[in-house]
Short mmCIF file of C-alpha atoms in Angstrom, two decimals:
data_model
loop_
_atom_site.label_atom_id
_atom_site.label_comp_id
_atom_site.label_asym_id
_atom_site.label_seq_id
_atom_site.Cartn_x
_atom_site.Cartn_y
_atom_site.Cartn_z
CA MET K 1 -17.59 -26.85 21.03
CA SER K 2 -18.46 -28.44 24.36
CA ALA K 3 -15.31 -29.27 26.34
CA ALA K 4 -17.10 -31.96 28.31
CA SER K 5 -18.19 -33.84 25.20
CA VAL K 6 -14.89 -34.03 23.28
CA ARG K 7 -13.29 -37.40 23.94
CA LEU K 8 -11.39 -37.84 20.66
CA VAL K 9 -9.80 -35.45 18.18
CA SER K 10 -9.44 -36.62 14.59
CA LEU K 11 -7.11 -34.70 12.31
CA ASP K 12 -7.18 -34.46 8.56
CA VAL K 13 -3.70 -34.94 7.09
CA GLY K 14 -3.32 -33.48 3.59
CA TYR K 15 -3.21 -29.66 3.63
CA THR K 16 -3.98 -29.67 7.36
CA LEU K 17 -0.72 -31.14 8.72
CA GLY K 18 1.35 -31.13 5.54
CA GLU K 19 1.27 -31.75 1.82
CA PRO K 20 2.53 -34.14 -0.86
CA SER K 21 5.71 -33.10 -2.64
CA GLY K 22 4.28 -33.88 -6.07
CA THR K 23 1.17 -34.80 -8.02
CA THR K 24 -1.09 -37.43 -6.48
CA LEU K 25 -2.88 -40.16 -8.40
CA THR K 26 -6.21 -38.47 -7.71
CA GLN K 27 -4.91 -35.19 -9.17
CA ARG K 28 -3.68 -36.99 -12.29
CA LEU K 29 -7.05 -38.65 -12.78
CA VAL K 30 -8.89 -35.35 -12.32
CA GLU K 31 -6.70 -33.83 -15.02
CA LEU K 32 -7.49 -36.71 -17.39
CA SER K 33 -11.24 -36.63 -16.79
CA PRO K 34 -13.54 -34.60 -19.07
CA ARG K 35 -15.78 -33.90 -16.08
CA PRO K 36 -15.56 -30.60 -14.15
CA ALA K 37 -12.63 -30.73 -11.75
CA ARG K 38 -14.70 -30.45 -8.56
CA GLU K 39 -17.04 -33.22 -9.69
CA ALA K 40 -14.16 -35.42 -10.83
CA LYS K 41 -12.39 -34.99 -7.50
CA ARG K 42 -15.50 -36.06 -5.61
CA ILE K 43 -15.93 -39.12 -7.81
CA ALA K 44 -12.29 -40.14 -7.50
CA GLN K 45 -12.29 -39.73 -3.74
CA ARG K 46 -15.57 -41.58 -3.29
CA ILE K 47 -14.34 -44.58 -5.28
CA LEU K 48 -10.55 -44.66 -5.27
CA HIS K 49 -9.95 -43.36 -1.75
CA ALA K 50 -12.32 -45.89 -0.24
CA MET K 51 -10.89 -48.89 -2.06
CA ASN K 52 -8.45 -51.44 -0.69
CA PRO K 53 -6.76 -52.93 -3.77
CA SER K 54 -5.86 -56.12 -1.94
CA ALA K 55 -9.57 -56.84 -1.51
CA ASP K 56 -10.81 -55.34 -4.80
CA THR K 57 -8.63 -55.43 -7.91
CA THR K 58 -11.18 -53.64 -10.09
CA GLY K 59 -10.34 -50.16 -8.77
CA PRO K 60 -8.65 -48.75 -11.89
CA GLN K 61 -11.46 -49.92 -14.18
CA THR K 62 -14.18 -48.69 -11.84
CA VAL K 63 -12.77 -45.21 -11.35
CA CYS K 64 -11.95 -44.77 -15.04
CA ALA K 65 -15.51 -45.66 -16.03
CA ALA K 66 -16.94 -43.21 -13.48
CA LEU K 67 -14.61 -40.43 -14.60
CA GLY K 68 -15.11 -41.00 -18.33
CA ILE K 69 -11.49 -42.03 -18.88
CA ALA K 70 -10.34 -44.86 -21.14
CA GLN K 71 -9.11 -47.76 -19.02
CA SER K 72 -5.85 -47.76 -20.98
CA ALA K 73 -5.20 -44.21 -19.73
CA PHE K 74 -5.07 -45.17 -16.04
CA PRO K 75 -1.64 -44.06 -14.70
CA HIS K 76 -0.27 -47.48 -13.80
CA ASP K 77 3.19 -45.87 -13.81
CA HIS K 78 2.24 -43.59 -10.93
CA ARG K 79 4.95 -43.05 -8.35
CA PRO K 80 3.52 -41.74 -5.06
CA PRO K 81 4.98 -38.40 -4.02
CA ALA K 82 6.64 -38.09 -0.65
CA PHE K 83 4.55 -36.45 2.06
CA ALA K 84 6.08 -33.64 4.09
CA LEU K 85 4.70 -32.43 7.40
CA TRP K 86 4.59 -28.67 7.84
CA PRO K 87 6.86 -27.09 10.46
CA GLY K 88 5.28 -27.39 13.88
CA ALA K 89 2.83 -30.15 12.90
CA VAL K 90 4.34 -32.74 15.24
CA GLU K 91 4.24 -30.29 18.12
CA VAL K 92 0.60 -29.52 17.36
CA VAL K 93 -0.30 -33.21 17.64
CA ALA K 94 1.76 -33.53 20.82
CA ARG K 95 0.03 -30.55 22.42
CA ILE K 96 -3.46 -31.83 21.62
CA ALA K 97 -2.54 -35.33 22.82
CA ARG K 98 -1.70 -33.94 26.25
CA ASN K 99 -5.41 -33.31 26.76
CA VAL K 100 -7.29 -35.80 24.59
CA PRO K 101 -6.48 -38.83 22.39
CA VAL K 102 -5.61 -37.89 18.81
CA VAL K 103 -6.06 -39.89 15.60
CA THR K 104 -5.76 -38.99 11.95
CA LEU K 105 -8.60 -39.40 9.46
CA SER K 106 -7.31 -38.90 5.95
CA ASN K 107 -8.80 -39.10 2.48
CA VAL K 108 -6.05 -40.86 0.56
CA SER K 109 -5.70 -43.74 -1.88
CA HIS K 110 -3.58 -46.80 -1.25
CA TRP K 111 -1.59 -45.87 -4.36
CA ASP K 112 -0.52 -42.54 -2.84
CA GLU K 113 0.09 -43.68 0.73
CA ARG K 114 2.02 -46.87 0.15
CA GLU K 115 5.39 -45.17 0.71
CA THR K 116 4.35 -42.84 3.56
CA ASP K 117 4.02 -43.95 7.18
CA VAL K 118 1.93 -41.18 8.72
CA ALA K 119 1.79 -42.90 12.11
CA ALA K 120 5.59 -42.99 12.24
CA LEU K 121 5.86 -39.33 11.24
CA LEU K 122 3.64 -38.34 14.17
CA ALA K 123 4.86 -40.88 16.73
CA PRO K 124 4.55 -41.24 19.64
CA HIS K 125 1.69 -38.76 19.98
CA LEU K 126 -0.85 -40.36 17.66
CA ARG K 127 -3.31 -42.95 18.96
CA ALA K 128 -3.95 -44.31 15.44
CA HIS K 129 -3.88 -43.42 11.76
CA HIS K 130 -7.07 -44.06 9.76
CA PRO K 131 -6.67 -43.64 6.00
CA SER K 132 -9.87 -43.82 3.99
CA TRP K 133 -8.65 -46.75 1.88
CA GLN K 134 -8.42 -48.88 5.03
CA LEU K 135 -11.70 -47.66 6.52
CA GLY K 136 -13.61 -48.26 3.29
CA PHE K 137 -15.19 -44.79 3.51
CA ALA K 138 -13.94 -41.38 2.41
CA LYS K 139 -15.10 -38.02 3.77
CA PRO K 140 -17.68 -36.51 3.48
CA ASP K 141 -19.31 -39.94 3.82
CA PRO K 142 -20.42 -39.79 7.47
CA ARG K 143 -19.43 -43.43 7.89
CA ALA K 144 -15.77 -42.37 7.91
CA VAL K 145 -16.14 -40.40 11.15
CA GLU K 146 -18.69 -42.86 12.53
CA THR K 147 -16.31 -45.78 11.99
CA VAL K 148 -13.37 -44.01 13.63
CA ALA K 149 -15.54 -43.08 16.62
CA ARG K 150 -16.71 -46.68 17.01
CA LEU K 151 -13.18 -48.09 16.71
CA HIS K 152 -12.16 -45.97 19.69
CA GLY K 153 -15.25 -46.62 21.77
CA HIS K 154 -16.92 -43.24 21.35
CA ASP K 155 -20.11 -41.77 20.02
CA PRO K 156 -19.59 -39.51 16.97
CA ALA K 157 -20.88 -36.58 19.05
CA GLU K 158 -17.76 -36.97 21.22
CA VAL K 159 -15.43 -36.51 18.23
CA LEU K 160 -13.95 -33.19 17.13
CA HIS K 161 -12.71 -33.41 13.55
CA VAL K 162 -10.13 -30.85 12.42
CA GLY K 163 -9.51 -30.14 8.75
CA ASP K 164 -9.08 -27.60 5.98
CA SER K 165 -11.96 -28.57 3.68
CA LEU K 166 -15.52 -27.34 4.03
CA ASP K 167 -16.80 -29.93 1.55
CA TYR K 168 -14.98 -32.92 3.01
CA ASP K 169 -13.95 -32.28 6.61
CA VAL K 170 -16.71 -30.00 7.88
CA ARG K 171 -19.63 -31.55 5.99
CA GLY K 172 -18.41 -35.06 6.76
CA ALA K 173 -18.10 -34.37 10.48
CA LEU K 174 -21.49 -32.67 10.72
CA ALA K 175 -23.23 -35.43 8.76
CA ALA K 176 -21.85 -37.95 11.25
CA GLY K 177 -23.07 -35.95 14.24
CA ALA K 178 -19.55 -34.90 15.22
CA GLN K 179 -18.11 -31.46 15.87
CA ALA K 180 -15.84 -29.66 13.42
CA LEU K 181 -12.91 -27.26 13.62
CA TRP K 182 -12.41 -25.71 10.19
CA ILE K 183 -9.01 -24.28 9.30
CA THR K 184 -9.28 -21.67 6.56
CA PRO K 185 -7.41 -18.38 6.07
CA CYS K 186 -10.17 -17.09 3.78
CA PRO K 187 -13.44 -15.42 4.83
CA PRO K 188 -16.30 -17.96 4.63
CA SER K 189 -18.44 -17.81 1.49
CA ALA K 190 -22.18 -17.14 1.67
CA GLU K 191 -22.72 -20.91 1.37
CA ALA K 192 -20.36 -21.56 4.27
CA VAL K 193 -21.98 -18.86 6.41
CA ARG K 194 -25.37 -20.51 5.93
CA LEU K 195 -23.92 -23.90 6.92
CA LEU K 196 -22.26 -22.44 10.02
CA ALA K 197 -25.52 -20.80 11.04
CA GLU K 198 -27.42 -24.05 10.54
CA TYR K 199 -24.98 -25.91 12.80
CA ALA K 200 -24.30 -23.14 15.30
CA GLY K 201 -22.23 -24.40 18.20
CA ARG K 202 -20.88 -27.44 16.32
CA VAL K 203 -18.42 -25.68 14.00
CA THR K 204 -15.56 -23.35 14.88
CA VAL K 205 -13.51 -21.50 12.25
CA VAL K 206 -9.83 -20.65 12.75
CA PRO K 207 -7.29 -19.22 10.27
CA ASP K 208 -4.40 -21.64 10.75
CA LEU K 209 -3.09 -24.73 12.52
CA ALA K 210 -1.52 -22.76 15.36
CA ARG K 211 -4.87 -21.14 16.18
CA ALA K 212 -6.54 -24.53 15.95
CA VAL K 213 -4.37 -26.06 18.64
CA ARG K 214 -4.73 -23.00 20.87
CA HIS K 215 -8.51 -23.15 20.51
CA ILE K 216 -8.54 -26.83 21.45
CA GLU K 217 -6.34 -26.21 24.48
CA GLN K 218 -8.41 -23.28 25.70
CA THR K 219 -11.65 -25.19 25.21
CA LEU K 220 -10.65 -28.54 26.66
CA LEU K 221 -8.37 -27.26 29.37
CA PRO K 222 -8.36 -23.46 29.86
CA SER K 223 -5.28 -23.52 32.07
CA THR K 224 -3.12 -24.84 29.22
CA HIS K 225 -2.38 -21.29 28.10
CA THR K 226 0.50 -21.49 30.58
CA ILE K 227 2.19 -24.30 28.67
CA ARG K 228 5.26 -23.08 26.84
CA SER K 229 5.49 -23.70 23.13
CA THR K 230 7.44 -22.55 20.09
CA ILE K 231 4.21 -22.08 18.14
CA PRO K 232 3.29 -18.35 18.10
#
């Protein structure tokens, strides 16, 4: 990661900064679909997570057809689970924001986010919150990162996207021409190793959120190791 080129940090939300307290609509649809779970998740995210229901009321029918689910089975009774930030998440955002503007870029449906105000949870450190359903694009569609970069007056190459998913966060950032910081406690698979080698210098792997913020601080501003923090 080039310190001179990073002008904006975008953070994934789910399973990077916290997690929902229950089953999401996407998870319910994946369980209902006869398609393989990984394929069903990609379909649901591509369609449902990029759809603003106030502008397009055909979302339930469209996603059910794509997932092979009867339209009558769509969970219209879905109650969005509360979202809980992990301990230290607010401090992580605050620490990064001392050096570079921070936004969130989250794959989430309107149905699951309507009772969660992510911007308020991370205030006052967050420059903006960008859920996929408002952007109209869900990761790994490169237009998600590209749109966020443009909204903040930057080239995608000046964006560092931080997230836990190889398929969504890392691939989406790389496809957009951005840099990626991948949080994973597991050793990379052979597929991941090949991807990292192909994009050498544009992807960094760290085991947890605490290491992610330390890496950003040391890269963007080496002297920040002197800043006191409760994060180990």
